[in-house]
Amino acid sequence: MNNVEFDDLIGQLRQENEALKVELEEKSHKALQLEQLILSKDRAGLNLKQAEKAHHEELLLLRTLINHLPSSIFVIDNQYRKTAFNEAHLKRIETTLGKQVKLSEEDILGKTNWDVYPKEVADQYYEEDRKVIEKGETVIEREIFQTDKLGNQVWETISKIPMRDDDDIIIGMLGIAHDVTKNKLAEIALHDSEERYRFLFENNPAPMLIYKRGSLQILAVNEAFINHYGYKKEEALTMVLPDFYPENEKETIVQFTAGLEGYKNVGEWHHQKANGELITIISTSNDIVFEGQKARVAVITDITNRKLMENKLKASEEKFRLISNSAHDGIFMLNEESRLIYWNPAVEKIFGCTGEELAFIDINRLLLSPKQEDKNDRVIQVSSIIDTFGETGLSLDVEVKRRDGEFIQIELSLAPLKISDLWGAVGIVRDISERKTVEKELILSKERAEESDRLKSAFLAMMSHELRTPLNAVIGFSSLIEETMEVHEIMEMVKIINDSGNHLLSVIDSIFSLALLQSGTSKVLTEDFPLSNFLTGLKPYITTRLVKDKKEHLDLIVNTNTVNPELIIRSDRTKLTQLMINFFDNAIKYTTNGSIEYGCMVEGSSFTFYVKDTGIGIPNDKQTLIFERFRQVEDSLTRTHGGVGLGLSICKEIAELLNGEIWVESKSGHGSIFYFRIENIVAE
Ligand code: ADP
């Protein structure tokens, strides 16, 4: 039975009881009226017979009425004999006795209780009846409880009133008994239910309180409340609801509770415990009537720890967000289908995509390398990372194409992880294009360093060879000269010594020239001189060299056709000469047959000096390299032509010093043309 049903039943029973009472009162009143009527009739001296008839009729009426009353009514005389009773009383005796047979009026009328009930029951009745009949006491609605012979529990209220004659002598007793079993049962049920609710309230593990509406006086708090808040029960019961709230919430809670009605989840507030500790709570409350007063019962949940955890979680999320947002590396998460479910701004930056473009995109679409672009091969499958790569995941360097079309080199590492029981992956992506470039440069410079180390060794070996050869000649031949020798023999040796000395000097000269040029100590000294004069002035040097090198058979062509004989140029004549001489030396050195031609082509403000030969030529792949220090087409010591590989380096340094350009055009076996171009050297 629920509360409402129970309340209804109680209400119904109470109503029934009230109705019975009213009916009984009305009927007693009527009996009184009848008595008065009889008396008044007597007084009026009416015909006795008529009066008797009327009296008989009235008694009949009264008896009928009494007989039909549900309450048990009986009268006993001062001899304890039942002189009158109604149907209900007869029934009551029947149920008390538990007899199956029906009792008739004769079985009871004029009989005492001892005649009807077992002795102990009759004695019990006598005990009380005696007080009424012999002492004139009145029993009003005494509650009696008994179990009838059928085993039913029966509650009654019994009233016993002494009956007196005109002389105020007690002549008997009127007894009226109401069956209040239904009410009593309801009362017991109500009590039980109240007990149950009280038990639930008291023993509820959640703190609970009941406060009075209006005054907000605390009417009850449960055990959990006392334990949790640390107040004593008596103390709590002297408090009002706002007392539990911190200063800044007191006023608000007063206003808030005023508007509360029915079942409400009243949201998040703060309560102060007895020790001053502030806790965060949520509360649900409802209207109740408590001890006849309008009140609200509230169940409180302390969410301080939950809040603390939430805040910690928020703080840690915030920390992660900050780290993730400011990270240069892209951080992302994939779901089981290899789709992006989280990424930081760096991922957008690296792939050049917007957030919308990245949302839920298959990672493989981002990783498509330029070569795979059309194939749409699936590279990464989160669902099989563990099987394929194990717990540590995978790490790869790939070239990918950004949204803007730029190719970048990325390093990607992907580790599997479980997200809500499903396999996913967390990945880190880094743009390593710059690192790759640096790496390439590093490799290059390492190779260069190794090359230069190799060259240095080769150079030292060559220098040793180049310097030792003439020195050996000088020392060797000079030690051979003796007084006894013929003059022409001595002269031959002296010539060899002189040649070797000169060669040694030229090698040392080259080294010093280059060192000077490279150290920046060599200054440009400009002077004005006629171009044609400069060109023709070089001719004697070549002729001498040709003779010296025994290459007089080579044709020497001086091309001054393109040059205005009046043209005066301004430049460093010595350096220009040095450059041209180096070109000539090589042309003569590397040409056996044919010709050597030189000149200057003037085009506007541009002057291009050249030396052309019909010598061995230079293979294409060596045409840049020969301008580097100590670099030669043939690096081996067994090379057929002399030289230390410094001549062209000197030319290059001079060209740079004079703000010019140097290059070669050549074909292996067909000769070479060395060029040197400078601008704006016409003297004003
Ligand atoms: P080297 O003292 O070895 O001549 P250079 O720096 O003057 O040094 O020249 C570098 C290399 O370039 C030479 O060793 C040679 O292999 C090549 N070379 C220079 N000039 C010519 C040329 N006119 N014909 C063919 N090869 C040449």
XYZ file of C-alpha atoms and ligand atoms in Angstrom:
711
model
C 0.000 0.000 0.000
C 1.510 3.321 -0.901
C 1.310 6.498 1.061
C -1.558 8.000 -0.856
C -3.656 4.830 -0.716
C -2.901 4.563 2.903
C -3.899 8.172 3.579
C -7.104 7.609 1.622
C -7.972 4.567 3.706
C -7.349 6.420 6.947
C -9.487 9.310 5.708
C -12.249 6.922 4.688
C -12.191 5.135 8.029
C -12.231 8.373 9.922
C -15.179 9.553 7.884
C -17.002 6.291 8.466
C -16.341 6.516 12.168
C -17.476 10.124 12.285
C -20.637 9.199 10.394
C -21.331 6.370 12.842
C -20.812 8.659 15.768
C -23.157 11.235 14.326
C -25.731 8.535 13.610
C -25.442 7.182 17.150
C -25.721 10.622 18.654
C -28.763 11.354 16.529
C -30.369 8.104 17.577
C -29.622 8.634 21.287
C -31.054 12.103 20.913
C -34.173 10.665 19.361
C -34.532 8.170 22.236
C -34.255 11.063 24.669
C -36.850 12.976 22.732
C -39.159 9.956 22.861
C -38.701 9.693 26.596
C -39.482 13.358 26.968
C -42.463 12.954 24.723
C -43.783 10.125 26.869
C -43.201 12.161 29.952
C -44.866 15.192 28.461
C -47.789 13.063 27.392
C -48.069 11.698 30.918
C -47.910 15.142 32.221
C -50.643 16.155 29.912
C -52.781 13.428 31.478
C -53.507 11.687 28.308
C -55.346 8.515 28.200
C -53.125 5.851 29.748
C -53.985 3.294 27.193
C -53.146 5.655 24.463
C -50.019 6.530 26.282
C -49.056 2.895 26.680
C -49.679 2.290 23.035
C -47.647 5.257 22.096
C -44.975 4.171 24.527
C -44.968 0.695 23.053
C -44.689 2.141 19.567
C -41.881 4.409 20.644
C -40.069 1.515 22.305
C -40.484 -0.507 19.158
C -39.041 2.295 17.155
C -36.211 2.683 19.576
C -35.524 -1.020 19.558
C -35.544 -1.080 15.745
C -33.169 1.811 15.703
C -30.878 0.360 18.300
C -31.006 -3.041 16.666
C -29.776 -1.605 13.418
C -26.936 0.346 14.883
C -23.557 -1.187 13.984
C -22.281 -0.507 17.498
C -22.924 -3.122 20.126
C -25.387 -1.778 22.703
C -26.461 -3.603 25.769
C -28.064 -2.999 29.111
C -27.498 -5.023 32.232
C -29.401 -4.708 35.527
C -27.833 -4.499 38.894
C -27.952 -8.284 39.038
C -25.609 -8.273 36.014
C -28.315 -9.756 33.815
C -28.603 -8.628 30.287
C -31.945 -6.919 30.005
C -31.574 -5.399 26.559
C -29.136 -5.581 23.656
C -29.140 -5.065 19.979
C -28.321 -7.263 16.981
C -24.727 -5.992 16.871
C -24.208 -7.054 20.498
C -25.529 -10.518 19.700
C -23.107 -10.754 16.791
C -20.255 -9.563 18.963
C -20.952 -12.319 21.486
C -21.085 -14.813 18.627
C -17.661 -13.748 17.300
C -16.213 -13.615 20.804
C -17.379 -17.128 21.461
C -16.523 -18.241 17.994
C -19.649 -20.291 17.845
C -20.735 -21.560 14.531
C -24.341 -21.684 15.552
C -26.322 -18.528 15.663
C -27.406 -17.265 19.056
C -30.968 -16.222 19.581
C -32.218 -13.427 21.759
C -33.400 -15.947 24.381
C -29.885 -17.348 24.721
C -28.779 -14.014 26.102
C -31.735 -12.151 27.492
C -31.882 -12.268 31.265
C -28.596 -14.160 31.364
C -25.421 -13.035 33.099
C -21.995 -13.061 31.490
C -21.162 -16.192 33.435
C -24.065 -17.876 31.643
C -22.744 -16.889 28.256
C -18.948 -16.562 28.353
C -16.292 -18.812 29.778
C -15.696 -18.019 33.432
C -12.408 -16.165 33.049
C -13.948 -13.863 30.402
C -17.051 -13.282 32.479
C -14.893 -12.538 35.537
C -12.977 -10.004 33.558
C -16.172 -8.222 32.475
C -17.481 -8.345 35.982
C -14.370 -6.654 37.271
C -15.220 -3.520 35.325
C -19.022 -3.743 35.336
C -18.904 -3.885 39.106
C -17.223 -0.492 39.301
C -19.937 1.020 37.160
C -22.926 -0.649 38.830
C -21.651 -0.608 42.374
C -19.526 2.528 42.448
C -21.222 4.552 39.736
C -17.975 5.024 37.736
C -18.150 5.754 34.052
C -15.954 4.096 31.469
C -15.497 6.184 28.382
C -14.153 4.664 25.184
C -11.743 2.264 26.807
C -9.834 0.501 24.166
C -9.882 -3.256 24.293
C -8.075 -5.694 22.141
C -8.859 -9.326 21.788
C -8.399 -12.185 19.445
C -11.676 -13.880 18.673
C -12.102 -17.609 18.398
C -11.532 -17.391 14.637
C -8.125 -15.893 15.324
C -9.053 -12.391 14.142
C -7.601 -9.440 15.977
C -10.361 -7.187 17.148
C -10.097 -3.709 18.592
C -13.053 -2.089 20.304
C -13.752 0.958 22.349
C -16.183 0.391 25.096
C -18.169 2.944 27.094
C -20.125 1.970 30.181
C -22.578 4.367 31.839
C -24.475 3.630 35.059
C -28.329 3.789 34.760
C -30.171 5.353 37.642
C -33.830 5.445 38.653
C -35.704 8.525 39.731
C -34.205 8.165 43.152
C -30.770 8.178 41.696
C -30.275 4.562 42.599
C -28.207 2.632 40.127
C -30.413 0.094 38.541
C -28.069 -1.117 35.853
C -25.609 -0.127 33.225
C -25.665 0.859 29.552
C -22.786 -0.441 27.518
C -21.839 0.682 24.050
C -18.958 -0.935 22.130
C -17.617 0.216 18.776
C -15.577 -2.040 16.583
C -12.534 0.113 15.777
C -10.454 -2.690 14.258
C -10.318 -1.006 10.851
C -9.234 2.314 12.345
C -6.795 0.585 14.616
C -5.272 -1.395 11.780
C -4.984 1.788 9.763
C -3.456 3.538 12.730
C -0.962 0.714 13.162
C -0.186 0.779 9.441
C 0.266 4.531 9.627
C 2.541 4.163 12.580
C 4.484 1.439 10.809
C 4.792 3.530 7.704
C 5.879 6.548 9.709
C 8.400 4.365 11.445
C 9.612 3.080 8.114
C 10.008 6.561 6.703
C 11.686 7.749 9.849
C 14.011 4.778 9.599
C 14.755 5.581 5.953
C 15.384 9.225 6.821
C 17.531 8.433 9.819
C 19.547 5.738 8.135
C 19.831 7.245 4.678
C 23.510 7.239 3.758
C 23.109 10.664 2.154
C 22.926 13.693 4.438
C 19.296 14.843 4.718
C 17.577 17.728 6.386
C 14.064 19.003 6.779
C 13.443 22.711 7.104
C 10.306 24.658 7.764
C 8.947 26.730 4.943
C 9.031 30.430 5.614
C 11.182 30.543 8.748
C 13.680 28.046 7.216
C 14.079 26.584 10.706
C 15.812 23.194 10.625
C 13.253 20.641 11.815
C 15.224 17.451 11.383
C 18.606 16.221 10.251
C 19.618 12.619 9.792
C 22.576 10.655 11.098
C 24.528 11.028 7.845
C 24.103 14.807 8.055
C 25.429 14.882 11.606
C 28.383 12.707 10.662
C 29.191 14.624 7.510
C 28.703 18.170 8.766
C 30.044 17.635 12.284
C 27.234 19.542 14.033
C 25.518 18.044 17.060
C 21.896 17.174 16.393
C 20.625 19.624 19.043
C 22.848 22.315 17.598
C 21.615 21.697 14.048
C 18.017 21.892 15.212
C 18.581 25.429 16.540
C 19.854 26.600 13.167
C 18.136 27.967 10.093
C 18.920 26.832 6.567
C 21.042 29.903 5.572
C 23.351 29.192 8.547
C 24.877 26.374 6.499
C 25.694 28.702 3.596
C 28.723 30.978 3.207
C 28.124 34.731 3.582
C 27.880 35.442 -0.148
C 25.199 32.778 -0.682
C 23.007 33.400 2.386
C 20.766 36.015 0.803
C 20.432 34.151 -2.469
C 19.403 30.899 -0.812
C 16.681 32.676 1.156
C 15.233 34.112 -2.059
C 15.750 30.860 -3.875
C 13.969 28.636 -1.339
C 11.017 31.008 -1.255
C 10.303 30.180 -4.868
C 10.774 26.418 -4.533
C 7.806 24.152 -5.044
C 7.445 20.422 -5.503
C 10.308 18.134 -6.389
C 13.336 20.171 -7.463
C 16.938 19.608 -8.201
C 18.267 22.815 -6.707
C 21.658 22.783 -8.350
C 25.079 23.557 -7.000
C 25.694 25.471 -3.752
C 28.242 25.688 -0.972
C 27.790 24.547 2.609
C 29.902 25.235 5.609
C 30.679 22.344 7.924
C 30.926 22.774 11.694
C 34.716 23.048 11.394
C 34.371 25.873 8.877
C 35.319 23.727 5.907
C 33.494 24.798 2.783
C 32.036 22.027 0.663
C 30.365 22.077 -2.715
C 26.982 20.384 -2.710
C 24.070 19.599 -4.933
C 20.667 19.046 -3.410
C 17.287 17.695 -4.358
C 14.308 18.722 -2.285
C 10.593 18.246 -2.071
C 7.636 19.625 -0.159
C 6.418 17.611 2.820
C 4.209 18.104 5.852
C 6.375 17.416 8.844
C 4.775 17.253 12.274
C 1.887 19.237 10.920
C 4.120 21.951 9.461
C 4.762 22.838 5.851
C 8.340 21.883 5.240
C 10.856 20.752 2.635
C 13.016 17.691 2.816
C 16.388 17.895 1.101
C 18.871 15.193 0.155
C 22.392 16.563 -0.068
C 25.281 15.218 -2.133
C 28.770 16.474 -1.348
C 30.491 16.944 -4.691
C 33.633 18.655 -3.340
C 35.884 15.763 -4.279
C 34.190 15.354 -7.627
C 34.686 19.077 -8.263
C 38.279 18.799 -7.203
C 38.794 15.934 -9.615
C 36.928 17.855 -12.310
C 39.119 20.897 -11.719
C 42.246 18.764 -11.726
C 41.058 17.172 -14.933
C 40.293 20.598 -16.382
C 43.712 21.889 -15.331
C 45.420 18.877 -16.815
C 43.368 19.201 -19.986
C 44.276 22.886 -20.120
C 47.939 22.025 -19.607
C 47.781 19.432 -22.359
C 45.939 21.904 -24.616
C 48.593 24.560 -24.009
C 51.425 22.126 -24.678
C 49.652 20.730 -27.697
C 48.777 24.179 -29.062
C 52.246 25.574 -28.680
C 54.086 22.475 -29.880
C 55.997 22.848 -33.134
C 55.470 19.196 -33.829
C 52.074 18.063 -35.014
C 50.235 15.920 -32.469
C 47.200 13.945 -33.550
C 44.990 11.025 -32.690
C 43.464 8.477 -34.999
C 40.482 6.261 -34.477
C 40.349 2.622 -35.422
C 39.527 3.527 -38.994
C 42.726 5.592 -39.210
C 40.737 8.820 -39.270
C 41.863 11.999 -37.539
C 39.866 12.620 -34.354
C 42.244 15.097 -32.707
C 45.019 17.326 -34.006
C 46.869 20.385 -32.810
C 47.449 23.602 -34.816
C 50.911 22.398 -35.861
C 49.301 19.585 -37.898
C 47.277 22.178 -39.830
C 50.456 24.205 -40.365
C 52.579 21.268 -41.497
C 50.043 19.924 -43.996
C 48.773 23.397 -44.919
C 45.172 22.341 -44.240
C 42.305 23.985 -42.407
C 40.578 22.353 -39.448
C 37.564 21.499 -41.601
C 39.752 19.782 -44.152
C 41.409 17.681 -41.465
C 38.270 16.666 -39.590
C 37.862 12.937 -39.798
C 40.215 12.665 -42.749
C 41.936 9.342 -43.380
C 45.595 9.877 -42.402
C 46.658 8.057 -45.548
C 45.212 10.843 -47.638
C 47.618 13.251 -45.962
C 50.558 10.914 -46.233
C 50.147 10.182 -49.902
C 53.629 10.663 -51.229
C 53.987 12.391 -54.612
C 54.737 9.055 -56.192
C 51.745 7.346 -54.654
C 49.383 10.154 -55.486
C 47.466 8.239 -58.096
C 47.709 4.813 -56.580
C 45.880 5.701 -53.376
C 47.729 2.934 -51.564
C 46.777 2.529 -47.933
C 49.963 2.867 -45.943
C 48.718 2.959 -42.366
C 45.972 0.863 -40.897
C 45.477 1.585 -37.216
C 43.636 -1.677 -36.750
C 46.731 -3.611 -37.717
C 49.523 -1.423 -36.277
C 50.040 -3.788 -33.346
C 50.178 -6.826 -35.591
C 52.447 -5.154 -38.093
C 54.659 -2.965 -35.923
C 54.059 -4.132 -32.323
C 53.354 -2.017 -29.227
C 56.010 0.558 -30.080
C 54.258 1.477 -33.303
C 55.929 2.752 -36.403
C 58.178 5.563 -37.422
C 58.729 6.709 -40.977
C 60.232 9.507 -43.052
C 58.159 10.334 -46.097
C 57.863 13.065 -48.645
C 54.345 14.457 -48.780
C 52.576 17.084 -50.778
C 51.070 19.982 -48.849
C 47.712 21.443 -49.859
C 49.574 24.326 -51.549
C 51.455 21.819 -53.710
C 54.779 22.174 -51.932
C 56.610 18.935 -51.279
C 57.847 18.514 -47.777
C 59.744 15.845 -45.972
C 58.067 14.664 -42.783
C 58.968 12.360 -39.970
C 56.009 10.519 -38.530
C 55.771 8.289 -35.509
C 52.614 6.492 -34.588
C 51.966 4.524 -31.423
C 48.890 2.426 -30.851
C 46.670 3.169 -27.862
C 43.284 2.105 -26.611
C 40.517 4.693 -26.637
C 37.393 3.473 -24.804
C 38.290 -0.142 -25.478
C 38.883 0.466 -29.175
C 42.285 0.601 -30.750
C 43.368 3.995 -31.937
C 46.719 5.673 -32.334
C 48.531 8.790 -31.240
C 50.925 10.299 -33.703
C 53.601 12.950 -33.896
C 54.511 14.551 -37.167
C 57.461 16.851 -37.795
C 58.418 18.844 -40.848
C 62.013 17.766 -41.418
C 62.490 19.431 -44.818
C 64.943 21.931 -43.366
C 66.721 19.232 -41.410
C 66.950 17.136 -44.552
C 68.459 20.075 -46.465
C 70.932 20.663 -43.680
C 71.639 16.942 -43.627
C 72.282 16.997 -47.367
C 74.539 20.035 -46.975
C 76.339 18.327 -44.146
C 76.891 15.243 -46.254
C 78.115 17.450 -49.068
C 80.454 19.396 -46.883
C 81.661 16.149 -45.335
C 82.344 14.866 -48.810
C 84.020 18.158 -49.619
C 86.110 17.946 -46.483
C 87.103 14.401 -47.327
C 87.872 15.501 -50.871
C 89.902 18.441 -49.689
C 91.717 16.165 -47.262
C 92.470 13.855 -50.145
C 93.510 16.861 -52.239
C 95.706 18.162 -49.468
C 97.523 14.863 -49.349
C 97.738 14.831 -53.128
C 98.942 18.454 -53.035
C 101.591 17.718 -50.452
C 102.794 14.798 -52.510
C 102.733 16.986 -55.600
C 104.410 19.928 -53.891
C 107.026 17.598 -52.597
C 107.481 16.339 -56.139
C 107.304 19.803 -57.745
C 109.715 21.357 -55.259
C 112.057 18.406 -54.952
C 112.512 17.886 -58.697
C 114.102 21.297 -59.399
C 115.868 21.305 -56.035
C 117.341 17.891 -56.714
C 118.500 19.184 -60.067
C 120.102 22.261 -58.453
C 121.814 20.245 -55.706
C 122.654 17.277 -57.953
C 124.196 19.241 -60.832
C 125.968 21.761 -58.616
C 127.695 18.904 -56.762
C 128.774 17.379 -60.078
C 130.720 20.501 -61.202
C 134.453 20.038 -60.770
C 137.511 22.182 -61.613
C 138.746 19.604 -64.049
C 135.567 19.765 -66.145
C 135.376 21.295 -69.590
C 133.838 24.813 -69.680
C 131.014 23.778 -72.047
C 130.137 20.894 -69.735
C 130.079 23.253 -66.770
C 127.929 25.734 -68.759
C 125.362 22.989 -69.580
C 125.058 22.065 -65.936
C 124.804 25.710 -64.862
C 121.934 26.111 -67.363
C 120.097 23.123 -65.877
C 120.680 24.553 -62.403
C 119.416 27.928 -63.554
C 116.315 26.451 -65.249
C 115.518 24.368 -62.200
C 115.969 27.399 -59.980
C 113.614 29.411 -62.142
C 111.025 26.603 -62.132
C 111.242 26.394 -58.369
C 110.792 30.134 -58.189
C 107.693 30.018 -60.407
C 106.087 27.297 -58.244
C 106.818 29.271 -55.093
C 105.563 32.439 -56.855
C 102.264 30.760 -57.695
C 101.759 29.644 -54.122
C 102.500 33.111 -52.798
C 100.360 34.821 -55.433
C 97.367 32.687 -54.562
C 97.954 33.068 -50.842
C 98.137 36.838 -51.274
C 95.015 36.987 -53.414
C 93.036 34.764 -51.067
C 94.073 36.553 -47.910
C 92.693 39.764 -49.376
C 95.963 41.597 -48.923
C 96.422 41.907 -52.660
C 95.015 45.316 -53.631
C 93.668 46.419 -57.016
C 95.877 49.141 -58.474
C 94.081 50.696 -61.455
C 95.766 52.656 -64.214
C 94.706 53.935 -67.665
C 96.290 52.214 -70.619
C 95.444 51.593 -74.312
C 93.814 48.178 -74.836
C 95.569 47.442 -78.124
C 98.914 48.245 -76.563
C 98.143 45.887 -73.701
C 97.320 43.051 -76.109
C 100.364 43.482 -78.343
C 102.551 43.851 -75.260
C 101.724 40.257 -74.291
C 103.041 38.831 -77.540
C 106.825 38.836 -76.671
C 106.082 36.776 -73.530
C 104.339 34.114 -75.574
C 107.030 34.014 -78.210
C 109.718 33.625 -75.549
C 107.700 30.867 -73.843
C 107.183 29.063 -77.147
C 110.907 29.148 -77.756
C 111.656 28.084 -74.244
C 109.225 25.218 -74.408
C 110.410 24.372 -77.894
C 106.993 25.000 -79.381
C 107.948 27.594 -81.987
C 106.028 25.492 -84.519
C 102.723 26.613 -82.990
C 100.999 29.485 -84.825
C 100.477 32.549 -82.688
C 97.446 34.651 -83.649
C 96.969 38.035 -81.978
C 93.410 39.192 -82.691
C 93.211 42.947 -82.289
C 90.614 43.404 -85.082
C 87.728 44.079 -82.760
C 89.658 46.612 -80.743
C 89.612 50.353 -81.340
C 93.316 51.302 -81.203
C 92.384 54.534 -79.420
C 90.515 52.771 -76.615
C 91.982 53.478 -73.209
C 90.896 51.185 -70.434
C 91.172 51.522 -66.693
C 92.099 48.427 -64.790
C 94.865 46.703 -62.855
C 97.304 46.068 -65.722
C 99.625 43.822 -63.680
C 96.783 41.541 -62.552
C 95.244 41.453 -66.001
C 98.671 40.503 -67.385
C 99.096 37.822 -64.691
C 95.722 36.343 -65.637
C 96.476 36.316 -69.348
C 99.944 34.793 -68.732
C 98.343 31.947 -66.825
C 95.990 31.328 -69.770
C 99.004 31.424 -72.140
C 101.108 29.083 -69.975
C 98.307 26.494 -70.014
C 97.589 26.924 -73.730
C 101.263 26.342 -74.526
C 101.558 23.534 -71.997
C 98.546 21.587 -73.249
C 98.944 22.200 -76.990
C 101.290 20.175 -79.136
C 100.164 21.152 -82.613
C 98.077 23.888 -84.177
C 97.729 27.413 -82.933
C 97.313 29.724 -80.028
C 95.100 32.735 -80.492
C 94.271 35.539 -78.158
C 92.435 38.844 -78.209
C 89.625 40.920 -76.685
C 86.009 41.228 -77.895
C 84.475 44.551 -77.084
C 80.704 44.754 -76.998
C 79.340 47.947 -75.580
C 80.779 48.258 -72.101
C 81.641 44.564 -71.937
C 85.256 43.391 -72.571
C 85.887 39.695 -73.110
C 89.547 38.611 -73.166
C 90.202 35.118 -74.503
C 92.996 32.647 -75.166
C 92.190 29.882 -77.617
C 94.264 26.795 -78.273
C 94.038 23.618 -80.311
C 95.370 21.455 -77.486
C 94.099 18.410 -75.605
C 90.895 20.085 -74.443
C 89.058 19.526 -71.177
C 86.277 17.004 -70.609
C 82.885 18.572 -69.798
C 82.732 17.240 -66.250
C 86.059 18.864 -65.346
C 85.384 22.308 -66.762
C 84.238 23.796 -63.432
C 86.536 21.817 -61.217
C 89.776 23.036 -62.846
C 89.183 26.534 -61.407
C 89.443 25.118 -57.893
C 92.754 25.087 -56.094
C 95.078 22.197 -56.890
C 92.512 20.646 -59.193
C 93.648 19.245 -62.471
C 92.042 17.125 -65.147
C 94.528 14.440 -64.224
C 95.302 14.252 -60.537
C 97.972 11.577 -60.646
C 101.621 12.324 -60.279
C 102.268 10.443 -63.438
C 100.471 13.083 -65.429
C 102.301 14.050 -68.500
C 102.217 17.805 -68.042
C 103.806 19.724 -65.239
C 102.027 22.249 -63.017
C 100.536 22.207 -59.545
C 96.935 23.120 -60.373
C 97.133 26.673 -59.052
C 97.228 28.727 -62.262
C 93.469 28.802 -62.904
C 92.723 29.326 -59.204
C 94.913 32.421 -59.372
C 92.981 33.522 -62.498
C 89.687 33.015 -60.710
C 90.836 35.038 -57.699
C 92.039 37.844 -59.993
C 88.769 37.756 -61.945
C 86.809 38.147 -58.716
C 89.114 40.924 -57.533
C 88.526 42.808 -60.788
C 84.762 42.132 -60.626
C 84.937 39.972 -63.713
C 83.851 36.530 -64.804
C 85.946 33.575 -65.875
C 84.923 30.414 -67.751
C 86.060 27.922 -70.317
C 84.632 26.428 -73.474
C 86.318 23.238 -74.486
C 85.921 19.885 -76.114
C 88.138 17.027 -75.161
C 90.810 16.557 -77.921
C 89.742 19.680 -79.815
C 91.227 22.498 -77.806
C 89.945 25.075 -75.340
C 88.989 28.737 -75.127
C 89.466 30.447 -71.784
C 87.436 33.615 -71.296
C 87.617 36.527 -68.904
C 84.925 39.188 -69.055
C 84.863 42.546 -67.268
C 82.461 45.443 -67.602
C 82.881 49.183 -67.703
C 86.634 49.555 -67.847
C 86.693 52.345 -70.468
C 88.687 55.250 -68.994
C 86.808 58.588 -68.813
P 98.337 23.434 -63.815
O 99.502 24.049 -63.127
O 98.104 22.015 -63.473
O 98.284 23.779 -65.236
P 96.041 25.149 -63.669
O 95.194 25.608 -62.489
O 96.610 26.228 -64.500
O 97.127 24.177 -63.116
O 95.151 24.243 -64.559
C 94.384 23.278 -63.972
C 94.168 22.119 -64.882
O 93.330 22.505 -65.969
C 95.369 21.626 -65.548
O 96.091 20.736 -64.758
C 94.817 20.992 -66.779
O 94.417 19.704 -66.524
C 93.641 21.869 -67.146
N 93.931 22.886 -68.173
C 94.178 24.189 -67.945
N 94.313 24.854 -69.122
C 94.166 23.950 -70.108
C 94.233 24.018 -71.525
N 94.459 25.147 -72.182
N 94.036 22.862 -72.234
C 93.799 21.689 -71.567
N 93.746 21.566 -70.234
C 93.934 22.683 -69.485
